[in-house]
CSV table of C-alpha atoms and ligand atoms in Angstrom, one decimal:
chain,number,residue,atom,x,y,z
A,1,MET,CA,120.1,92.4,122.4
A,2,THR,CA,121.7,95.0,124.7
A,3,ASP,CA,124.2,96.0,122.0
A,4,ASN,CA,121.5,96.1,119.4
A,5,THR,CA,119.0,98.6,120.7
A,6,ASP,CA,117.3,101.0,118.3
A,7,SER,CA,119.6,103.8,119.5
A,8,SER,CA,122.8,101.8,118.7
A,9,ARG,CA,121.4,100.7,115.4
A,10,GLY,CA,120.2,104.1,114.3
A,11,TYR,CA,116.8,102.9,113.2
A,12,ARG,CA,113.7,101.1,114.6
A,13,ARG,CA,112.8,97.7,113.3
A,14,ILE,CA,109.2,98.0,112.4
A,15,ALA,CA,107.3,94.8,111.4
A,16,ALA,CA,104.4,95.7,109.2
A,17,GLU,CA,102.2,92.6,109.0
A,18,GLU,CA,101.7,91.3,112.5
A,19,ALA,CA,98.5,89.4,113.4
A,20,TYR,CA,96.0,89.6,116.3
A,21,ALA,CA,92.8,87.8,117.0
A,22,PRO,CA,90.2,88.6,119.7
A,23,PRO,CA,89.0,85.5,121.6
A,24,GLU,CA,85.4,86.4,120.5
A,25,LEU,CA,86.4,85.8,116.9
A,26,PHE,CA,87.8,82.3,117.7
A,27,ASP,CA,84.6,81.5,119.6
A,28,LEU,CA,82.6,82.3,116.5
A,29,TYR,CA,85.0,80.4,114.3
A,30,ARG,CA,84.7,77.3,116.5
A,31,ARG,CA,80.9,77.4,116.3
A,32,MET,CA,81.1,77.7,112.5
A,33,LEU,CA,83.5,74.8,112.3
A,34,ASP,CA,81.4,72.6,114.6
A,35,ALA,CA,78.2,73.4,112.8
A,36,GLY,CA,79.8,73.2,109.3
A,37,THR,CA,78.2,76.6,108.3
A,38,SER,CA,81.1,78.6,107.0
A,39,ASN,CA,80.4,77.8,103.3
A,40,ASP,CA,84.1,78.5,102.7
A,41,ARG,CA,86.3,75.5,102.2
A,42,GLY,CA,89.5,77.5,102.7
A,43,PHE,CA,88.3,78.7,106.0
A,44,ASP,CA,87.4,75.2,107.1
A,45,SER,CA,90.9,74.0,106.1
A,46,LEU,CA,92.8,76.9,107.7
A,47,MET,CA,91.0,77.5,110.9
A,48,GLY,CA,90.1,73.8,111.2
A,49,PHE,CA,93.9,73.4,111.6
A,50,TYR,CA,94.8,76.4,113.7
A,51,LEU,CA,91.8,76.0,116.1
A,52,GLY,CA,91.6,72.2,116.0
A,53,SER,CA,95.2,70.9,116.1
A,54,ASP,CA,97.1,70.1,119.2
A,55,ALA,CA,100.5,70.2,117.5
A,56,PRO,CA,102.9,72.6,119.1
A,57,LYS,CA,102.9,75.3,116.4
A,58,PRO,CA,99.1,75.8,116.1
A,59,VAL,CA,98.8,75.8,119.9
A,60,ALA,CA,101.5,78.5,120.2
A,61,VAL,CA,100.0,80.5,117.3
A,62,ARG,CA,96.5,80.6,118.7
A,63,ARG,CA,97.8,81.7,122.1
A,64,ARG,CA,100.1,84.4,120.7
A,65,LEU,CA,97.5,85.7,118.3
A,66,GLN,CA,95.2,86.6,121.3
A,67,ASP,CA,97.9,88.4,123.3
A,68,LEU,CA,98.6,92.1,123.1
A,69,GLY,CA,100.7,92.3,126.2
A,70,ASP,CA,103.6,90.6,127.9
A,71,GLU,CA,104.1,87.6,125.7
A,72,ARG,CA,104.1,89.6,122.5
A,73,LEU,CA,106.3,92.3,123.9
A,74,ALA,CA,108.8,89.6,125.2
A,75,ASP,CA,108.8,87.9,121.7
A,76,MET,CA,109.5,91.3,120.1
A,77,ASP,CA,112.3,92.0,122.5
A,78,ALA,CA,113.8,88.5,121.9
A,79,THR,CA,113.9,89.1,118.1
A,80,GLY,CA,114.8,92.8,118.1
A,81,ILE,CA,111.5,94.1,116.9
A,82,ASP,CA,110.9,97.6,118.1
A,83,HIS,CA,107.4,98.1,116.7
A,84,GLN,CA,104.6,96.0,115.3
A,85,ILE,CA,101.9,97.1,113.0
A,86,LEU,CA,99.0,95.0,114.2
A,87,ALA,CA,96.1,93.7,112.1
A,88,LEU,CA,93.2,91.3,112.5
A,89,THR,CA,94.3,87.8,111.3
A,90,SER,CA,93.0,86.4,108.1
A,91,PRO,CA,90.2,85.7,107.2
A,92,GLY,CA,89.1,88.0,109.9
A,93,THR,CA,85.5,89.3,109.5
A,94,ASN,CA,85.3,88.1,105.8
A,95,VAL,CA,83.6,84.8,106.6
A,96,LEU,CA,81.1,86.2,109.1
A,97,ASP,CA,77.5,87.3,108.6
A,98,LEU,CA,77.0,91.1,108.6
A,99,ALA,CA,76.0,91.5,112.2
A,100,ALA,CA,79.0,89.5,113.5
A,101,ALA,CA,81.4,91.2,111.1
A,102,ARG,CA,80.4,94.6,112.4
A,103,GLU,CA,80.7,93.4,116.0
A,104,ILE,CA,84.1,91.8,115.6
A,105,ALA,CA,85.4,94.7,113.7
A,106,THR,CA,84.4,97.1,116.5
A,107,ILE,CA,85.8,94.8,119.2
A,108,THR,CA,89.0,94.3,117.3
A,109,ASN,CA,89.6,98.0,116.6
A,110,ASP,CA,88.8,98.9,120.3
A,111,ARG,CA,91.3,96.3,121.5
A,112,LEU,CA,94.0,97.3,119.0
A,113,ALA,CA,93.6,101.0,119.9
A,114,ASP,CA,93.9,100.2,123.6
A,115,ALA,CA,97.1,98.3,123.0
A,116,CYS,CA,98.5,101.2,121.0
A,117,ARG,CA,97.6,103.6,123.8
A,118,ARG,CA,99.3,101.4,126.4
A,119,HIS,CA,102.4,100.9,124.3
A,120,PRO,CA,102.6,103.7,121.8
A,121,ASP,CA,106.3,103.0,121.0
A,122,ARG,CA,105.7,99.3,120.4
A,123,PHE,CA,102.4,99.1,118.5
A,124,SER,CA,100.4,100.7,115.7
A,125,ALA,CA,97.4,99.1,114.1
A,126,LEU,CA,95.2,98.7,111.0
A,127,ALA,CA,91.5,98.8,111.1
A,128,ALA,CA,89.3,95.7,110.6
A,129,LEU,CA,86.2,96.5,108.7
A,130,PRO,CA,82.9,94.8,107.9
A,131,LEU,CA,83.7,94.8,104.2
A,132,GLN,CA,80.5,93.0,103.4
A,133,ASP,CA,78.6,96.3,104.0
A,134,PRO,CA,80.7,99.1,102.4
A,135,ASP,CA,78.7,101.9,104.0
A,136,ALA,CA,79.2,100.3,107.5
A,137,ALA,CA,82.8,99.7,106.6
A,138,VAL,CA,83.3,103.4,105.8
A,139,ARG,CA,81.7,104.4,109.1
A,140,GLU,CA,83.9,102.1,111.0
A,141,LEU,CA,87.0,103.3,109.1
A,142,ASP,CA,86.1,106.9,110.1
A,143,ARG,CA,85.8,105.9,113.7
A,144,ALA,CA,88.9,103.7,113.7
A,145,VAL,CA,91.2,106.3,112.0
A,146,GLY,CA,89.5,109.5,113.3
A,147,ASP,CA,88.6,108.5,116.9
A,148,LEU,CA,91.0,105.6,117.6
A,149,GLY,CA,94.1,106.7,115.6
A,150,LEU,CA,94.5,103.5,113.6
A,151,ARG,CA,96.8,103.8,110.6
A,152,GLY,CA,95.1,102.0,107.7
A,153,ILE,CA,92.9,99.1,106.6
A,154,ILE,CA,93.5,95.4,106.7
A,155,ALA,CA,91.7,93.8,103.8
A,156,ASN,CA,92.0,90.0,104.2
A,157,SER,CA,91.4,89.4,100.4
A,158,HIS,CA,88.2,87.8,99.1
A,159,ILE,CA,84.9,88.2,101.1
A,160,GLY,CA,83.0,84.9,100.6
A,161,GLY,CA,84.3,84.8,97.0
A,162,SER,CA,83.7,88.5,96.3
A,163,TYR,CA,86.7,90.6,95.2
A,164,LEU,CA,87.4,94.2,95.9
A,165,ASP,CA,87.4,95.2,92.2
A,166,GLU,CA,83.6,95.0,92.4
A,167,SER,CA,82.1,98.5,92.1
A,168,LYS,CA,80.3,98.2,95.4
A,169,TYR,CA,83.6,98.5,97.3
A,170,ARG,CA,84.5,101.8,95.8
A,171,PRO,CA,83.4,103.9,98.8
A,172,ILE,CA,86.0,102.1,100.9
A,173,PHE,CA,88.9,103.0,98.6
A,174,GLU,CA,87.6,106.5,98.2
A,175,ALA,CA,87.5,106.9,102.0
A,176,ALA,CA,91.0,105.4,102.4
A,177,GLU,CA,92.3,107.8,99.7
A,178,ASP,CA,90.6,110.8,101.4
A,179,LEU,CA,92.0,109.9,104.8
A,180,GLY,CA,95.4,109.3,103.3
A,181,VAL,CA,95.7,105.8,104.9
A,182,PRO,CA,96.9,102.7,103.1
A,183,VAL,CA,94.9,99.5,102.4
A,184,TYR,CA,96.9,96.4,103.3
A,185,LEU,CA,95.8,93.6,101.0
A,186,HIS,CA,96.5,90.5,103.0
A,187,PRO,CA,96.1,86.8,101.9
A,188,ASN,CA,93.2,84.6,102.4
A,189,THR,CA,92.8,81.0,101.4
A,190,PRO,CA,91.6,80.6,97.8
A,191,SER,CA,87.8,81.1,97.4
A,192,ASN,CA,85.5,78.2,96.7
A,193,ASP,CA,85.7,78.8,93.0
A,194,MET,CA,89.5,78.2,92.9
A,195,ILE,CA,90.4,76.1,95.9
A,196,ASP,CA,89.7,72.5,95.0
A,197,PRO,CA,92.9,71.5,93.1
A,198,LEU,CA,95.0,73.2,95.7
A,199,ARG,CA,93.1,71.8,98.6
A,200,LYS,CA,93.4,68.2,97.2
A,201,ALA,CA,97.2,68.6,97.1
A,202,GLY,CA,97.5,70.3,100.5
A,203,LEU,CA,98.6,73.5,98.9
A,204,ASP,CA,95.7,75.8,99.8
A,205,GLY,CA,97.5,77.6,102.6
A,206,ALA,CA,100.5,79.8,103.1
A,207,ILE,CA,102.7,77.5,101.1
A,208,PHE,CA,101.2,78.6,97.8
A,209,GLY,CA,97.4,79.0,97.8
A,210,PHE,CA,97.5,82.3,99.7
A,211,GLY,CA,99.9,83.7,97.0
A,212,VAL,CA,97.8,82.5,94.1
A,213,GLU,CA,94.7,84.0,95.6
A,214,THR,CA,96.1,87.3,96.7
A,215,GLY,CA,98.4,87.9,93.7
A,216,MET,CA,95.3,87.4,91.5
A,217,HIS,CA,93.3,89.7,93.7
A,218,LEU,CA,96.0,92.4,93.4
A,219,LEU,CA,96.2,92.0,89.6
A,220,LYS,CA,92.4,92.3,89.4
A,221,LEU,CA,92.5,95.5,91.3
A,222,ILE,CA,95.1,96.9,89.0
A,223,THR,CA,93.5,95.9,85.7
A,224,SER,CA,90.1,97.1,86.9
A,225,GLY,CA,91.4,100.6,86.8
A,226,LEU,CA,91.3,101.1,90.6
A,227,PHE,CA,94.4,103.3,90.7
A,228,ASP,CA,93.2,105.5,87.8
A,229,ARG,CA,90.0,106.1,89.7
A,230,TYR,CA,91.9,106.8,93.0
A,231,PRO,CA,95.3,108.0,91.9
A,232,ASN,CA,96.5,108.8,95.4
A,233,LEU,CA,95.3,105.4,96.9
A,234,LYS,CA,98.1,103.6,98.8
A,235,LEU,CA,98.1,99.8,98.8
A,236,VAL,CA,100.5,97.6,100.7
A,237,VAL,CA,100.9,93.9,99.9
A,238,GLY,CA,102.9,91.3,101.7
A,239,HIS,CA,105.0,88.4,100.6
A,240,LEU,CA,107.0,90.6,98.3
A,241,GLY,CA,104.0,91.3,96.2
A,242,GLU,CA,102.5,87.9,96.0
A,243,ALA,CA,104.8,86.9,93.1
A,244,LEU,CA,103.6,89.7,90.8
A,245,PRO,CA,107.0,91.5,90.6
A,246,TYR,CA,108.4,88.4,88.9
A,247,TRP,CA,105.6,88.6,86.3
A,248,LEU,CA,105.6,92.3,85.5
A,249,HIS,CA,107.1,92.2,82.0
A,250,ARG,CA,104.7,89.5,80.9
A,251,ILE,CA,101.7,91.2,82.5
A,252,ASP,CA,102.6,94.5,80.7
A,253,TYR,CA,103.1,92.8,77.4
A,254,MET,CA,99.9,90.7,77.5
A,255,HIS,CA,97.8,93.5,78.9
A,256,ALA,CA,98.8,95.7,76.0
A,257,ALA,CA,98.2,92.9,73.5
A,258,GLN,CA,94.7,92.2,74.9
A,259,VAL,CA,93.8,95.9,74.9
A,260,ALA,CA,94.9,96.1,71.3
A,261,ALA,CA,93.0,93.0,70.2
A,262,GLY,CA,89.8,94.1,72.1
A,263,ARG,CA,89.6,90.6,73.4
A,264,TYR,CA,87.8,91.2,76.7
A,265,ASP,CA,85.4,93.9,77.9
A,266,THR,CA,87.2,93.7,81.3
A,267,ILE,CA,90.6,94.5,79.9
A,268,ARG,CA,90.5,98.1,79.0
A,269,PRO,CA,93.2,100.8,78.5
A,270,LEU,CA,94.8,102.0,81.7
A,271,GLN,CA,96.6,105.3,82.3
A,272,ARG,CA,99.8,103.5,83.1
A,273,LYS,CA,101.3,100.1,82.4
A,274,PRO,CA,100.3,97.6,85.0
A,275,SER,CA,103.9,97.5,86.3
A,276,GLU,CA,103.9,101.3,86.8
A,277,TYR,CA,101.3,101.1,89.6
A,278,PHE,CA,104.0,99.3,91.6
A,279,ARG,CA,106.0,102.5,91.5
A,280,HIS,CA,103.2,104.9,92.3
A,281,ASN,CA,100.5,103.2,94.4
A,282,ILE,CA,101.8,100.0,95.8
A,283,TRP,CA,104.4,99.1,98.5
A,284,LEU,CA,105.6,95.6,99.4
A,285,THR,CA,106.6,94.0,102.6
A,286,THR,CA,108.9,91.0,103.1
A,287,SER,CA,106.4,89.0,105.3
A,288,GLY,CA,107.2,85.3,104.9
A,289,MET,CA,109.9,86.0,102.3
A,290,PRO,CA,113.1,86.5,104.3
A,291,TRP,CA,115.2,85.5,101.3
A,292,GLN,CA,117.9,87.8,100.0
A,293,PRO,CA,117.6,87.0,96.2
A,294,ALA,CA,113.9,87.6,96.2
A,295,ILE,CA,114.2,90.8,98.3
A,296,MET,CA,116.9,92.2,96.1
A,297,PHE,CA,114.9,91.4,92.9
A,298,ALA,CA,111.8,93.0,94.3
A,299,ARG,CA,113.7,96.1,95.2
A,300,GLU,CA,115.2,96.3,91.7
A,301,VAL,CA,111.9,96.1,89.9
A,302,VAL,CA,109.6,98.1,92.1
A,303,GLY,CA,112.1,100.5,93.7
A,304,ALA,CA,114.3,100.1,96.8
A,305,ASP,CA,112.1,102.7,98.6
A,306,ARG,CA,109.0,100.6,98.2
A,307,VAL,CA,110.0,97.4,100.0
A,308,MET,CA,109.8,97.2,103.8
A,309,TYR,CA,110.2,94.7,106.5
A,310,ALA,CA,107.5,92.5,108.0
A,311,MET,CA,107.7,89.3,110.1
A,312,ASP,CA,104.2,87.8,110.0
A,313,TYR,CA,104.2,87.2,113.7
A,314,PRO,CA,103.1,84.8,115.1
A,315,TYR,CA,102.7,82.6,112.0
A,316,GLN,CA,106.3,82.9,111.0
A,317,PHE,CA,108.2,83.7,114.2
A,318,VAL,CA,111.9,82.9,113.4
A,319,ALA,CA,114.7,85.0,114.9
A,320,GLU,CA,117.2,84.1,112.2
A,321,GLU,CA,114.9,85.8,109.6
A,322,VAL,CA,115.6,89.1,111.2
A,323,THR,CA,119.3,88.5,111.1
A,324,THR,CA,119.1,87.6,107.4
A,325,GLN,CA,117.4,90.9,106.7
A,326,ASP,CA,119.9,92.8,108.8
A,327,ALA,CA,122.6,91.3,106.6
A,328,LEU,CA,121.1,92.5,103.3
A,329,PRO,CA,123.8,93.9,101.0
A,330,ILE,CA,122.4,97.5,101.1
A,331,SER,CA,123.7,100.7,102.6
A,332,ASP,CA,122.9,101.9,106.2
A,333,ALA,CA,120.6,104.6,104.8
A,334,GLU,CA,118.7,102.0,102.7
A,335,LYS,CA,118.5,99.7,105.7
A,336,LYS,CA,117.0,102.5,107.8
A,337,ALA,CA,114.4,103.0,105.0
A,338,PHE,CA,113.7,99.2,104.8
A,339,PHE,CA,113.2,98.7,108.5
A,340,ASP,CA,111.9,102.1,109.6
A,341,THR,CA,111.2,105.2,107.6
A,342,THR,CA,109.3,103.7,104.6
A,343,ALA,CA,106.7,102.2,107.0
A,344,THR,CA,106.7,105.3,109.1
A,345,ASP,CA,105.9,107.4,106.1
A,346,VAL,CA,103.4,105.0,104.3
A,347,PHE,CA,101.4,104.4,107.5
A,348,GLY,CA,102.0,107.8,109.0
A,349,LEU,CA,103.3,106.4,112.2
A,350,ARG,CA,104.1,108.7,115.1
A,351,ALA,CA,107.8,109.2,116.1
A,352,PRO,CA,109.0,107.2,119.0
A,353,THR,CA,108.5,109.0,122.4
A,354,THR,CA,111.6,107.5,124.0
A,355,ALA,CA,114.9,109.2,123.8
A,356,GLY,CA,117.6,107.6,121.8
A,357,ALA,CA,115.9,106.5,118.6
A,358,THR,CA,117.9,107.4,115.5
A,359,PRO,CA,120.8,109.7,116.4
A,360,SER,CA,122.6,109.8,113.1
A,361,SER,CA,125.9,109.2,114.9
A,362,ALA,CA,124.8,105.7,115.7
A,363,LEU,CA,125.1,104.7,112.0
A,364,ARG,CA,128.9,105.1,112.2
A,365,SER,CA,129.5,102.4,114.8
B,1,1DF,C1,99.7,81.7,107.7
B,1,1DF,C2,100.5,82.6,107.1
B,1,1DF,C3,98.5,82.1,108.3
B,1,1DF,C4,100.2,83.9,107.0
B,1,1DF,C5,98.2,83.5,108.2
B,1,1DF,O1,97.0,84.0,108.7
B,1,1DF,C6,99.0,84.4,107.6
B,1,1DF,C7,100.1,80.3,107.8
B,1,1DF,C8,96.0,83.0,109.0
B,1,1DF,O2,101.3,80.0,107.8
B,1,1DF,O3,99.2,79.4,108.0
B,1,1DF,O4,98.7,85.7,107.7
B,1,1DF,N1,101.0,84.8,106.2
B,1,1DF,O5,100.6,86.0,106.0
B,1,1DF,O6,101.9,84.3,105.6
B,2,MN,MN1,100.1,87.4,107.3
């Protein structure tokens, strides 16, 4: 890596969807799994695996998730990641009762803020919130952004089967818009109402179920009129948009047809076509999708300036995926936006304190 420092490259590699879990959360999860009290079949499947399996990958994942120090920094160095945007792993607080959700959100945000203070060049972080209680969530958001300096919200998709298009969550989006910080809509396993056919086939997790659940959630947010209500709201979504970029023509066409036919109360006119919100309010990351054709397609349909790099550490920790994305057929200036400046702008990250980042002369070598 010595010939591939941020100064020789001319940009930082910022990874925008990088997971953390406090040990206290895993203790609670283990108790819920043992007692069978989660009432969430996706949680039981996902965390039953990551906390219960002795296979090498889940063992490494649960160790790395809890580390905000030497191991994580060494892993970043080994793969050329200058900076991680940290967030509480899915499903985070979403499966907890209200008191536990508040407590875990506070603990998580305090730990993340501490890591960011200790390593300001290496870490930024998003706030975990007790989304179950929107008023408490707004209070914690104010503390996390205002007092702790966190840079957005992690929303780990559905909350016990409840989706963020419900009106009770509006104060959270209003607060995010006012503070100018983005909401990162991150996958969860499918909710109980949709999981069974996926679970039976072993497809409920990151292989497909996450995308089905989260793509649907994002589309529900768009068609609910969320971005007409909060036109300056910034929303970030991983996995290259959870398949929606591929669907945009059909979604626009069918949305207009359903509006014209008056078929559903819930499908009402929007100020823009559904696809247009991807060019105004939504940014994508490449978490889990280090695949040139898909990245180039997403850039083409949502705009090259709206797609940024993410690794999804430690779940998908593969050095070659960084190399693949270094080799994208785009200009040096576009690469700098992809790895560095788009995330810096969207999340309002501070400039690196060390000398050497981004002298423009480095781009010539
Ligand atoms: C997995 C993937 C798990 C992602 C995650 O959090 C996660 C996985 C529990 O592979 O089981 O965030 N991901 O974003 O792709
Ligand atoms: Mn992830």
